[in-house]
Amino acid sequence: MPSFSSSTRDIPQVKEIPRHIAIIMDGNGRWAKQRMLPRAAGHKRGVEIVREVVKACVARNVEYLTLFAFSSENWRRPAEEVSMLKQLFIMALEREAEKLHRNGIRLRVVGDIAPFGKKIVELVARAEKLTRANESMTLTIAANYGGRWDLMQAMHRLIEANPEQRGGFTEEQLAGFLSMAYAPEPDLFIRTGGEQRISNFLLWQLAYSEFYFTDTLWPDFNSAALDKAIESYQQRERRFGRTSEQLELAGQAPLVKTELA
Ligand code: IPE
Ligand code: IPE
Ligand code: MG
């Protein structure tokens, strides 16, 4: 398991293109409503946008793209919508796994997927196995994922793996059991659909991510909208608690020196 620098300890390497982008794809329902369509139509269009954004990220050399597809709280939606979302997930896994593989993309799914049923569990296992050696980008789908769930399962596994240890656990120890321990922390967090909240997404890993909120609904998001988010990211100075001068000394000058001041 590779170990990545921690944003609360080191100054992670900052590149012009975010290594890891995490997105809350929100607004499918409202997109459909605006068009007097059933919510399902928004979710279908949302899957097409996933395809476009995945392609755009590969083309821009993003190494990790993480998409929040279904939260641990989304079970509270009407049964009909939950079942429709499950169907879409099945269709996407069946249709896209091969294409992802052809494009050198590794697929990983995080979250407690057992409650989705045997079919999804099997399709996920098959797609993860098929794409496991791919290196052009890692696409992570968070399904029945919750940041609190992740911290709890990491804590349980940490204690189980260290039955003798009474206390003094470190951040690194815990981080090693999070479901995305295989990826660096997100550099850029995007939420579409106008809300400005985390909705129980990657609570631990967003500690020092740059946040970008847009009113654009997910079905209207496209590669140009992605570029706008990346441009905004490039204007930020990521200080990780330090001063600008310290960053310059560490060889991490701001990505783009802004002329605003
Ligand atoms: C995001 O779109 C997709 C999921 C949460 C599955 P929504 O379905 O939340 O769309 P809005 O927020 O109701 O518009
Ligand atoms: C967050 O969207 C979860 C996903 C996009 C999968 P929600 O639409 O569920 O979030 P809230 O309820 O508005 O916070
Ligand atoms: Mg929503």
Coordinates of C-alpha atoms and ligand atoms in Angstrom, one line a residue:
M1 CA 0.0 0.0 0.0
P2 CA 1.6 3.3 -1.0
S3 CA 1.7 5.9 1.7
F4 CA 0.9 9.5 0.8
S5 CA 1.9 12.6 2.6
S6 CA -0.6 13.9 5.1
S7 CA -1.9 17.4 4.7
T8 CA -1.9 17.9 8.5
R9 CA 1.8 17.0 8.8
D10 CA 3.7 17.6 5.6
I11 CA 3.3 20.1 2.7
P12 CA 1.9 17.8 0.0
Q13 CA 3.3 18.2 -3.4
V14 CA 1.1 20.8 -5.2
K15 CA 0.9 20.6 -9.0
E16 CA -0.9 22.8 -11.5
I17 CA -3.3 20.1 -12.3
P18 CA -4.9 18.6 -9.2
R19 CA -3.7 15.0 -8.7
H20 CA -7.0 14.1 -7.0
I21 CA -10.4 15.7 -7.7
A22 CA -13.4 14.7 -5.6
I23 CA -16.9 15.7 -6.8
I24 CA -20.3 15.7 -5.2
M25 CA -22.5 15.3 -8.3
D26 CA -25.6 17.2 -7.1
G27 CA -28.6 18.6 -8.9
N28 CA -30.0 15.8 -11.0
G29 CA -33.5 16.0 -9.6
R30 CA -33.7 19.8 -10.0
W31 CA -32.4 19.5 -13.6
A32 CA -35.3 17.1 -14.4
K33 CA -37.9 19.2 -12.6
Q34 CA -36.9 22.3 -14.5
R35 CA -37.8 20.3 -17.7
M36 CA -41.0 18.7 -16.2
L37 CA -39.3 15.4 -16.5
P38 CA -39.2 12.6 -13.9
R39 CA -36.2 12.6 -11.6
A40 CA -34.9 9.5 -13.3
A41 CA -34.3 11.5 -16.4
G42 CA -31.9 13.7 -14.5
H43 CA -30.0 10.7 -13.1
K44 CA -29.7 9.2 -16.6
R45 CA -28.3 12.4 -18.0
G46 CA -26.0 12.5 -14.9
V47 CA -24.5 9.2 -15.9
E48 CA -23.7 10.6 -19.4
I49 CA -21.9 13.6 -17.7
V50 CA -19.9 11.2 -15.7
R51 CA -18.6 9.7 -18.9
E52 CA -17.6 13.2 -20.2
V53 CA -15.9 14.3 -17.0
V54 CA -14.0 11.0 -16.7
K55 CA -12.6 11.5 -20.2
A56 CA -11.7 15.1 -19.5
C57 CA -9.9 14.2 -16.4
V58 CA -7.8 11.5 -18.2
A59 CA -7.0 14.0 -20.9
R60 CA -5.8 16.5 -18.3
N61 CA -3.7 13.9 -16.5
V62 CA -5.7 13.9 -13.3
E63 CA -4.5 10.8 -11.4
Y64 CA -7.5 10.2 -9.2
L65 CA -11.2 11.2 -9.7
T66 CA -13.6 10.4 -7.0
L67 CA -17.4 10.7 -7.5
F68 CA -20.0 10.6 -4.8
A69 CA -22.8 8.6 -6.4
F70 CA -25.0 7.5 -3.4
S71 CA -24.6 8.6 0.2
S72 CA -25.4 6.5 3.3
E73 CA -28.3 8.9 3.8
N74 CA -29.7 8.5 0.3
W75 CA -31.6 5.3 1.4
R76 CA -34.0 7.7 3.0
R77 CA -35.3 8.7 -0.4
P78 CA -38.5 7.1 -1.8
A79 CA -38.0 3.4 -2.5
E80 CA -38.8 3.9 -6.1
E81 CA -35.9 6.4 -6.6
V82 CA -33.5 4.2 -4.6
S83 CA -34.4 1.2 -6.8
M84 CA -34.0 3.3 -10.0
L85 CA -30.6 4.4 -8.8
K86 CA -29.6 0.8 -8.2
Q87 CA -30.7 -0.1 -11.7
L88 CA -28.7 2.7 -13.2
F89 CA -25.6 1.6 -11.2
I90 CA -26.0 -1.9 -12.6
M91 CA -26.4 -0.7 -16.1
A92 CA -23.4 1.6 -15.8
L93 CA -21.2 -1.3 -14.4
E94 CA -22.3 -3.6 -17.2
R95 CA -21.8 -1.1 -20.0
E96 CA -18.8 0.9 -18.8
A97 CA -16.4 -1.5 -17.2
E98 CA -15.0 -2.7 -20.5
K99 CA -14.7 0.8 -21.8
L100 CA -12.9 2.0 -18.7
H101 CA -10.5 -0.9 -19.1
R102 CA -9.8 -0.1 -22.8
N103 CA -8.9 3.4 -21.7
G104 CA -6.5 2.2 -19.0
I105 CA -8.7 3.4 -16.1
R106 CA -8.8 1.6 -12.8
L107 CA -12.2 1.4 -11.2
R108 CA -12.6 1.2 -7.5
V109 CA -15.8 1.5 -5.4
V110 CA -15.8 2.6 -1.8
G111 CA -18.7 2.4 0.6
D112 CA -20.7 -0.4 2.1
I113 CA -22.1 -2.0 -1.0
A114 CA -23.5 -5.2 0.4
P115 CA -26.9 -3.7 1.0
F116 CA -27.2 -3.0 -2.7
G117 CA -27.5 -6.8 -3.2
K118 CA -25.5 -9.7 -4.7
K119 CA -25.6 -8.5 -8.3
I120 CA -24.0 -5.2 -7.7
V121 CA -21.4 -6.7 -5.3
E122 CA -20.4 -9.2 -8.1
L123 CA -20.3 -6.6 -10.9
V124 CA -18.2 -4.4 -8.7
A125 CA -15.8 -7.2 -7.9
R126 CA -15.5 -8.2 -11.6
A127 CA -14.9 -4.6 -12.8
E128 CA -12.3 -3.9 -10.0
K129 CA -10.5 -7.1 -10.9
L130 CA -10.6 -6.4 -14.7
T131 CA -9.1 -3.0 -14.3
R132 CA -6.8 -3.5 -11.4
A133 CA -3.5 -3.1 -13.3
N134 CA -4.6 0.0 -15.1
E135 CA -2.6 3.2 -14.5
S136 CA -3.9 6.1 -16.6
M137 CA -6.3 7.2 -13.8
T138 CA -8.1 5.7 -10.8
L139 CA -11.8 6.4 -10.9
T140 CA -13.4 5.9 -7.5
I141 CA -17.2 5.7 -7.1
A142 CA -18.5 6.3 -3.6
A143 CA -21.7 4.3 -3.2
N144 CA -23.5 3.9 0.1
Y145 CA -20.6 5.9 1.4
G146 CA -20.5 8.2 4.4
G147 CA -17.6 9.9 5.9
R148 CA -18.7 8.9 9.4
W149 CA -19.2 5.3 8.3
D150 CA -15.6 5.3 6.9
L151 CA -14.1 6.7 10.1
M152 CA -16.0 4.1 12.2
Q153 CA -15.0 1.2 10.0
A154 CA -11.4 2.4 10.0
M155 CA -11.5 2.7 13.8
H156 CA -12.9 -0.8 14.2
R157 CA -10.3 -2.3 11.9
L158 CA -7.5 -0.4 13.5
I159 CA -8.4 -1.8 16.9
E160 CA -8.9 -5.3 15.6
A161 CA -5.5 -5.2 13.9
N162 CA -3.8 -4.0 17.1
P163 CA -5.4 -6.0 19.9
E164 CA -2.5 -5.3 22.3
Q165 CA -2.4 -1.5 21.8
R166 CA -4.3 0.4 24.5
G167 CA -3.9 3.9 23.2
G168 CA -1.5 6.3 21.5
F169 CA -2.9 5.6 18.0
T170 CA -1.6 7.9 15.4
E171 CA -3.2 9.7 12.4
E172 CA -1.2 7.6 10.1
Q173 CA -2.4 4.4 11.6
L174 CA -6.0 5.4 11.3
A175 CA -5.6 6.8 7.8
G176 CA -4.2 3.5 6.7
F177 CA -7.6 1.9 7.3
L178 CA -9.8 4.4 5.6
S179 CA -11.4 3.1 2.5
M180 CA -9.4 5.4 0.3
A181 CA -6.0 4.8 1.8
Y182 CA -4.8 4.0 -1.7
A183 CA -5.2 7.6 -2.8
P184 CA -3.7 10.9 -1.8
E185 CA -6.1 13.4 -0.2
P186 CA -8.2 15.3 -2.7
D187 CA -6.5 18.6 -3.9
L188 CA -9.8 19.9 -5.3
F189 CA -13.3 19.3 -4.1
I190 CA -16.1 20.3 -6.4
R191 CA -19.8 20.4 -5.6
T192 CA -22.4 21.1 -8.3
G193 CA -26.0 22.1 -7.7
G194 CA -25.6 25.2 -5.6
E195 CA -25.4 23.7 -2.1
Q196 CA -22.4 24.5 -0.1
R197 CA -22.0 21.5 2.2
I198 CA -20.0 18.3 2.5
S199 CA -23.1 16.0 3.1
N200 CA -21.0 13.4 4.9
F201 CA -18.5 12.9 2.0
L202 CA -14.8 12.4 2.7
L203 CA -14.6 14.0 6.2
W204 CA -11.1 13.1 7.0
Q205 CA -9.5 13.6 3.6
L206 CA -11.0 17.0 2.9
A207 CA -9.0 18.6 5.8
Y208 CA -6.9 20.7 3.4
S209 CA -8.6 20.4 0.1
E210 CA -9.5 23.4 -2.0
F211 CA -13.3 23.8 -2.2
Y212 CA -15.2 24.9 -5.4
F213 CA -18.9 25.3 -5.4
T214 CA -20.9 26.0 -8.5
D215 CA -24.6 26.5 -9.1
T216 CA -24.4 24.5 -12.3
L217 CA -26.5 21.4 -11.9
W218 CA -24.6 18.1 -12.4
P219 CA -26.4 17.2 -15.7
D220 CA -25.2 20.6 -17.1
F221 CA -21.6 20.2 -15.9
N222 CA -19.1 19.5 -18.7
S223 CA -15.4 19.6 -19.5
A224 CA -15.6 23.4 -19.9
A225 CA -17.1 23.7 -16.4
L226 CA -14.4 21.3 -15.1
D227 CA -11.7 23.6 -16.6
K228 CA -13.3 26.6 -14.8
A229 CA -13.0 24.7 -11.5
I230 CA -9.4 23.8 -12.2
E231 CA -8.6 27.4 -13.2
S232 CA -10.1 28.5 -9.8
Y233 CA -7.9 25.9 -8.1
Q234 CA -4.8 27.3 -9.9
Q235 CA -5.5 30.8 -8.3
R236 CA -5.3 29.4 -4.7
E237 CA -2.3 29.4 -2.4
R238 CA -2.3 26.2 -0.4
R239 CA -0.6 27.1 2.8
F240 CA -1.4 24.0 5.0
G241 CA -1.3 26.2 8.1
R242 CA 2.0 27.9 7.2
T243 CA 2.9 31.3 5.9
S244 CA 3.5 32.2 2.2
E245 CA 7.2 32.7 3.0
Q246 CA 7.6 29.2 4.4
L247 CA 6.0 27.7 1.3
E248 CA 8.4 29.5 -0.9
L249 CA 11.3 28.2 1.1
A250 CA 9.9 24.7 0.7
G251 CA 9.8 25.2 -3.0
Q252 CA 6.0 25.5 -3.1
A253 CA 5.4 28.9 -4.6
P254 CA 1.7 29.6 -5.3
L255 CA 0.5 28.0 -8.4
V256 CA -0.3 31.2 -10.1
K257 CA 0.8 34.4 -8.5
T258 CA -2.3 36.5 -8.4
E259 CA -2.1 40.2 -9.3
L260 CA -5.1 41.0 -7.1
A261 CA -3.3 42.3 -4.0
Ligands
IPE1 C1 -27.6 13.9 -7.0 O1 -28.7 14.6 -7.5 C2 -27.6 12.5 -7.2 C3 -27.8 11.7 -6.0 C4 -27.8 12.2 -4.8 C5 -28.0 10.3 -6.2 P1 -30.0 14.7 -6.6 O2 -30.9 13.6 -6.9 O3 -29.6 15.0 -5.2 O4 -30.6 16.0 -7.2 P2 -31.3 17.2 -6.5 O5 -30.3 17.7 -5.4 O6 -32.6 16.7 -5.8 O7 -31.6 18.3 -7.5
IPE2 C1 -25.0 14.3 -1.8 O1 -26.2 14.8 -2.4 C2 -24.8 12.9 -2.1 C3 -24.6 12.6 -3.5 C4 -24.4 13.4 -4.5 C5 -24.5 11.2 -3.8 P1 -27.6 14.9 -1.7 O2 -28.5 15.6 -2.6 O3 -27.9 13.6 -1.1 O4 -27.2 15.9 -0.5 P2 -28.1 16.8 0.5 O5 -29.2 16.0 1.0 O6 -28.6 17.9 -0.4 O7 -27.2 17.3 1.5
MG3 MG -29.3 16.6 -4.1

